[in-house]
PDB file of C-alpha atoms and ligand atoms in Angstrom:
ATOM      1  CA  MET A  83     141.610 142.715 106.763  1.00  0.00           C
ATOM      2  CA  ASP A  84     138.076 141.801 105.852  1.00  0.00           C
ATOM      3  CA  PHE A  85     135.876 138.383 106.641  1.00  0.00           C
ATOM      4  CA  GLU A  86     135.649 137.473 102.943  1.00  0.00           C
ATOM      5  CA  VAL A  87     134.869 133.941 101.967  1.00  0.00           C
ATOM      6  CA  GLU A  88     136.099 132.336  99.074  1.00  0.00           C
ATOM      7  CA  GLY A  89     133.716 129.961  97.377  1.00  0.00           C
ATOM      8  CA  GLU A  90     132.194 129.621  94.023  1.00  0.00           C
ATOM      9  CA  GLY A  91     128.793 128.803  92.588  1.00  0.00           C
ATOM     10  CA  SER A  92     126.663 130.719  95.404  1.00  0.00           C
ATOM     11  CA  SER A  93     125.728 134.350  94.530  1.00  0.00           C
ATOM     12  CA  PHE A  94     125.170 134.196  98.312  1.00  0.00           C
ATOM     13  CA  LEU A  95     128.863 134.748  99.134  1.00  0.00           C
ATOM     14  CA  PRO A  96     129.450 138.152  96.598  1.00  0.00           C
ATOM     15  CA  ARG A  97     126.937 139.709  98.779  1.00  0.00           C
ATOM     16  CA  LEU A  98     128.063 138.746 101.846  1.00  0.00           C
ATOM     17  CA  ARG A  99     131.704 140.243 100.474  1.00  0.00           C
ATOM     18  CA  SER A 100     129.565 143.649  99.892  1.00  0.00           C
ATOM     19  CA  LEU A 101     128.677 143.577 103.729  1.00  0.00           C
ATOM     20  CA  SER A 102     132.407 144.466 104.843  1.00  0.00           C
ATOM     21  CA  HIS A 103     131.811 147.645 102.277  1.00  0.00           C
ATOM     22  CA  LEU A 104     129.208 148.961 105.023  1.00  0.00           C
ATOM     23  CA  GLY A 105     131.820 149.431 107.543  1.00  0.00           C
ATOM     24  CA  PHE A 106     130.589 148.245 110.287  1.00  0.00           C
ATOM     25  CA  PRO A 107     132.182 149.539 113.564  1.00  0.00           C
ATOM     26  CA  TRP A 108     133.781 146.312 114.986  1.00  0.00           C
ATOM     27  CA  LEU A 109     135.460 145.403 111.780  1.00  0.00           C
ATOM     28  CA  PHE A 110     138.524 147.101 113.789  1.00  0.00           C
ATOM     29  CA  ASP A 111     137.828 145.167 116.677  1.00  0.00           C
ATOM     30  CA  LYS A 112     140.134 141.958 116.190  1.00  0.00           C
ATOM     31  CA  ASN A 113     138.242 139.977 118.728  1.00  0.00           C
ATOM     32  CA  LYS A 114     134.889 140.752 117.207  1.00  0.00           C
ATOM     33  CA  LEU A 115     136.255 140.417 113.486  1.00  0.00           C
ATOM     34  CA  LEU A 116     137.741 136.829 114.597  1.00  0.00           C
ATOM     35  CA  LEU A 117     134.855 135.439 115.624  1.00  0.00           C
ATOM     36  CA  TRP A 118     132.606 136.907 112.915  1.00  0.00           C
ATOM     37  CA  HIS A 119     134.887 135.219 110.591  1.00  0.00           C
ATOM     38  CA  ASN A 120     134.713 131.943 112.503  1.00  0.00           C
ATOM     39  CA  PHE A 121     131.041 131.962 112.456  1.00  0.00           C
ATOM     40  CA  ILE A 122     130.838 132.995 108.598  1.00  0.00           C
ATOM     41  CA  LYS A 123     132.855 130.008 107.674  1.00  0.00           C
ATOM     42  CA  ARG A 124     130.499 127.748 108.816  1.00  0.00           C
ATOM     43  CA  PHE A 125     128.075 129.022 105.917  1.00  0.00           C
ATOM     44  CA  GLU A 126     130.169 127.978 103.305  1.00  0.00           C
ATOM     45  CA  PRO A 127     129.899 124.093 103.712  1.00  0.00           C
ATOM     46  CA  HIS A 128     126.599 124.412 104.423  1.00  0.00           C
ATOM     47  CA  LEU A 129     125.381 126.331 101.381  1.00  0.00           C
ATOM     48  CA  LYS A 130     127.747 124.946  98.902  1.00  0.00           C
ATOM     49  CA  ASP A 131     125.622 122.814  97.415  1.00  0.00           C
ATOM     50  CA  THR A 132     122.561 124.963  97.195  1.00  0.00           C
ATOM     51  CA  GLU A 133     122.162 126.770  93.960  1.00  0.00           C
ATOM     52  CA  GLU A 134     119.957 130.005  94.733  1.00  0.00           C
ATOM     53  CA  VAL A 135     120.444 130.415  98.378  1.00  0.00           C
ATOM     54  CA  ASP A 136     117.547 132.104 100.106  1.00  0.00           C
ATOM     55  CA  SER A 137     117.760 135.918 101.255  1.00  0.00           C
ATOM     56  CA  PHE A 138     116.669 134.246 104.995  1.00  0.00           C
ATOM     57  CA  TYR A 139     120.485 133.779 105.630  1.00  0.00           C
ATOM     58  CA  PHE A 140     121.849 136.976 103.884  1.00  0.00           C
ATOM     59  CA  ASN A 141     119.266 138.892 105.897  1.00  0.00           C
ATOM     60  CA  LEU A 142     120.071 137.208 109.093  1.00  0.00           C
ATOM     61  CA  LEU A 143     123.481 137.672 108.491  1.00  0.00           C
ATOM     62  CA  LEU A 144     122.937 141.419 108.238  1.00  0.00           C
ATOM     63  CA  ARG A 145     121.314 141.452 111.098  1.00  0.00           C
ATOM     64  CA  ALA A 146     123.472 139.646 113.312  1.00  0.00           C
ATOM     65  CA  ALA A 147     126.804 142.303 111.573  1.00  0.00           C
ATOM     66  CA  LYS A 148     124.296 144.944 112.746  1.00  0.00           C
ATOM     67  CA  LYS A 149     124.240 143.522 116.462  1.00  0.00           C
ATOM     68  CA  TRP A 150     127.616 142.191 116.534  1.00  0.00           C
ATOM     69  CA  ASP A 151     129.081 145.095 118.620  1.00  0.00           C
ATOM     70  CA  ARG A 152     126.489 145.684 120.785  1.00  0.00           C
ATOM     71  CA  GLN A 153     125.789 142.600 122.265  1.00  0.00           C
ATOM     72  CA  ASN A 154     128.351 139.485 122.891  1.00  0.00           C
ATOM     73  CA  PRO A 155     128.872 138.163 119.549  1.00  0.00           C
ATOM     74  CA  LYS A 156     128.493 134.569 120.741  1.00  0.00           C
ATOM     75  CA  ARG A 157     124.645 135.625 121.948  1.00  0.00           C
ATOM     76  CA  VAL A 158     124.015 136.709 118.670  1.00  0.00           C
ATOM     77  CA  ALA A 159     125.580 133.972 117.138  1.00  0.00           C
ATOM     78  CA  VAL A 160     123.542 131.422 118.981  1.00  0.00           C
ATOM     79  CA  GLU A 161     120.384 133.369 118.625  1.00  0.00           C
ATOM     80  CA  SER A 162     121.178 133.699 114.768  1.00  0.00           C
ATOM     81  CA  TYR A 163     121.607 129.746 114.540  1.00  0.00           C
ATOM     82  CA  ILE A 164     118.690 128.641 116.016  1.00  0.00           C
ATOM     83  CA  GLU A 165     116.583 131.070 113.963  1.00  0.00           C
ATOM     84  CA  LEU A 166     118.469 129.201 110.913  1.00  0.00           C
ATOM     85  CA  LEU A 167     117.554 125.602 112.264  1.00  0.00           C
ATOM     86  CA  ASP A 168     114.046 126.600 112.323  1.00  0.00           C
ATOM     87  CA  PHE A 169     113.719 128.752 109.293  1.00  0.00           C
ATOM     88  CA  GLU A 170     115.025 124.888 108.108  1.00  0.00           C
ATOM     89  CA  GLY A 171     112.694 123.016 110.074  1.00  0.00           C
ATOM     90  CA  ARG A 172     115.776 121.090 111.747  1.00  0.00           C
ATOM     91  CA  LEU A 173     114.666 122.644 115.220  1.00  0.00           C
ATOM     92  CA  TYR A 174     114.420 119.868 117.492  1.00  0.00           C
ATOM     93  CA  PRO A 175     112.088 120.979 120.345  1.00  0.00           C
ATOM     94  CA  GLU A 176     111.649 117.394 121.994  1.00  0.00           C
ATOM     95  CA  GLU A 177     111.666 116.755 125.626  1.00  0.00           C
ATOM     96  CA  ASN A 178     113.084 112.939 124.739  1.00  0.00           C
ATOM     97  CA  CYS A 179     116.512 112.106 124.092  1.00  0.00           C
ATOM     98  CA  TYR A 180     118.303 111.940 120.653  1.00  0.00           C
ATOM     99  CA  ILE A 181     119.756 108.925 121.269  1.00  0.00           C
ATOM    100  CA  CYS A 182     117.824 106.568 123.879  1.00  0.00           C
ATOM    101  CA  GLU A 183     114.198 108.352 122.791  1.00  0.00           C
ATOM    102  CA  GLN A 184     113.872 108.395 126.497  1.00  0.00           C
ATOM    103  CA  ARG A 185     112.200 111.504 128.382  1.00  0.00           C
ATOM    104  CA  ILE A 186     115.133 114.059 129.689  1.00  0.00           C
ATOM    105  CA  GLU A 187     114.446 115.352 132.847  1.00  0.00           C
ATOM    106  CA  GLU A 188     116.131 118.247 134.534  1.00  0.00           C
ATOM    107  CA  GLU A 189     119.347 118.138 133.327  1.00  0.00           C
ATOM    108  CA  ILE A 190     119.961 118.771 129.154  1.00  0.00           C
ATOM    109  CA  SER A 191     122.889 118.423 126.718  1.00  0.00           C
ATOM    110  CA  LEU A 192     122.964 119.462 123.398  1.00  0.00           C
ATOM    111  CA  MET A 193     124.305 117.854 120.017  1.00  0.00           C
ATOM    112  CA  GLN A 194     125.182 119.337 116.470  1.00  0.00           C
ATOM    113  CA  SER A 195     122.238 121.055 114.986  1.00  0.00           C
ATOM    114  CA  PHE A 196     121.189 121.406 119.044  1.00  0.00           C
ATOM    115  CA  LYS A 197     119.529 117.820 118.871  1.00  0.00           C
ATOM    116  CA  PRO A 198     118.822 117.340 122.398  1.00  0.00           C
ATOM    117  CA  ALA A 199     120.258 114.282 124.713  1.00  0.00           C
ATOM    118  CA  HIS A 200     121.092 112.986 128.252  1.00  0.00           C
ATOM    119  CA  PRO A 201     124.179 114.737 129.366  1.00  0.00           C
ATOM    120  CA  SER A 202     125.197 110.533 130.153  1.00  0.00           C
ATOM    121  CA  CYS A 203     124.301 109.653 126.424  1.00  0.00           C
ATOM    122  CA  ILE A 204     126.679 112.307 124.984  1.00  0.00           C
ATOM    123  CA  TYR A 205     128.960 112.018 127.479  1.00  0.00           C
ATOM    124  CA  SER A 206     128.614 116.017 127.803  1.00  0.00           C
ATOM    125  CA  ALA A 207     127.705 118.916 130.359  1.00  0.00           C
ATOM    126  CA  ALA A 208     124.814 119.340 131.757  1.00  0.00           C
ATOM    127  CA  LEU A 209     122.605 122.468 130.815  1.00  0.00           C
ATOM    128  CA  PRO A 210     118.961 123.477 132.734  1.00  0.00           C
ATOM    129  CA  THR A 211     116.287 121.489 130.552  1.00  0.00           C
ATOM    130  CA  LYS A 212     114.170 124.717 131.571  1.00  0.00           C
ATOM    131  CA  LYS A 213     116.166 127.129 130.311  1.00  0.00           C
ATOM    132  CA  ILE A 214     117.263 125.146 127.259  1.00  0.00           C
ATOM    133  CA  LEU A 215     113.545 124.629 125.937  1.00  0.00           C
ATOM    134  CA  ASP A 216     112.652 128.422 126.697  1.00  0.00           C
ATOM    135  CA  PHE A 217     115.649 129.434 124.663  1.00  0.00           C
ATOM    136  CA  PHE A 218     114.320 127.122 121.881  1.00  0.00           C
ATOM    137  CA  ALA A 219     110.870 128.390 122.180  1.00  0.00           C
ATOM    138  CA  SER A 220     111.832 132.311 122.653  1.00  0.00           C
ATOM    139  CA  LYS A 221     115.262 132.268 120.525  1.00  0.00           C
ATOM    140  CA  LYS A 222     116.608 135.110 123.140  1.00  0.00           C
ATOM    141  CA  THR A 223     119.723 134.021 125.094  1.00  0.00           C
ATOM    142  CA  VAL A 224     118.897 136.772 127.711  1.00  0.00           C
ATOM    143  CA  PHE A 225     117.966 134.464 130.595  1.00  0.00           C
ATOM    144  CA  LEU A 226     121.447 132.077 129.817  1.00  0.00           C
ATOM    145  CA  GLU A 227     124.154 132.700 131.296  1.00  0.00           C
ATOM    146  CA  ASP A 228     127.782 133.503 129.787  1.00  0.00           C
ATOM    147  CA  HIS A 229     129.110 129.917 130.165  1.00  0.00           C
ATOM    148  CA  GLU A 230     125.903 128.575 128.854  1.00  0.00           C
ATOM    149  CA  VAL A 231     126.177 130.843 125.894  1.00  0.00           C
ATOM    150  CA  GLU A 232     129.630 129.480 125.128  1.00  0.00           C
ATOM    151  CA  TYR A 233     128.795 125.739 125.434  1.00  0.00           C
ATOM    152  CA  LEU A 234     126.056 126.607 122.433  1.00  0.00           C
ATOM    153  CA  PHE A 235     128.360 128.644 120.569  1.00  0.00           C
ATOM    154  CA  GLU A 236     130.552 125.640 120.418  1.00  0.00           C
ATOM    155  CA  ILE A 237     127.840 123.472 119.124  1.00  0.00           C
ATOM    156  CA  VAL A 238     127.369 125.983 116.305  1.00  0.00           C
ATOM    157  CA  MET A 239     131.192 125.897 115.749  1.00  0.00           C
ATOM    158  CA  LYS A 240     131.223 122.337 114.866  1.00  0.00           C
ATOM    159  CA  GLY A 241     129.192 123.376 111.625  1.00  0.00           C
ATOM    160  CA  LEU A 242     126.032 124.509 111.137  1.00  0.00           C
TER     161      LEU A 242
HETATM  162 ZN1  LIG B 343     119.507 109.385 126.258  1.00  0.00          ZN
END
């Protein structure tokens, strides 16, 4: 059992495979391994047209792998993803809704790529705006509840 990702072209994927040889203890935990596999899979379509993948991605995943068994892996995934958005210049820490462009008050929802919107504009569950904007700034989930992290993780799973 491993978490290899099949792909072509990118030197990133062979390097990713080598991660499995580093022998992380969670490789024997089925749930953690499954979460890791699902997380890694999102990188393949995201990076497939990139000729030379920046070492940022490898280092991001290596850091995530090291924390995967010491923290809730969903928190690690969500914190890794917001770093990725920031690195790619795609973080959208605005207080205005991506759909209607009006100001977002106490409640916020997030679209793919964590783009902020009114819950009513995207028919999605509401999160406390302040906590989410704090998360955008700190890139830490420590003040978020598990169900809030779950919400963010599901967005990551929709694609990077
Ligand atoms: Zn709106």
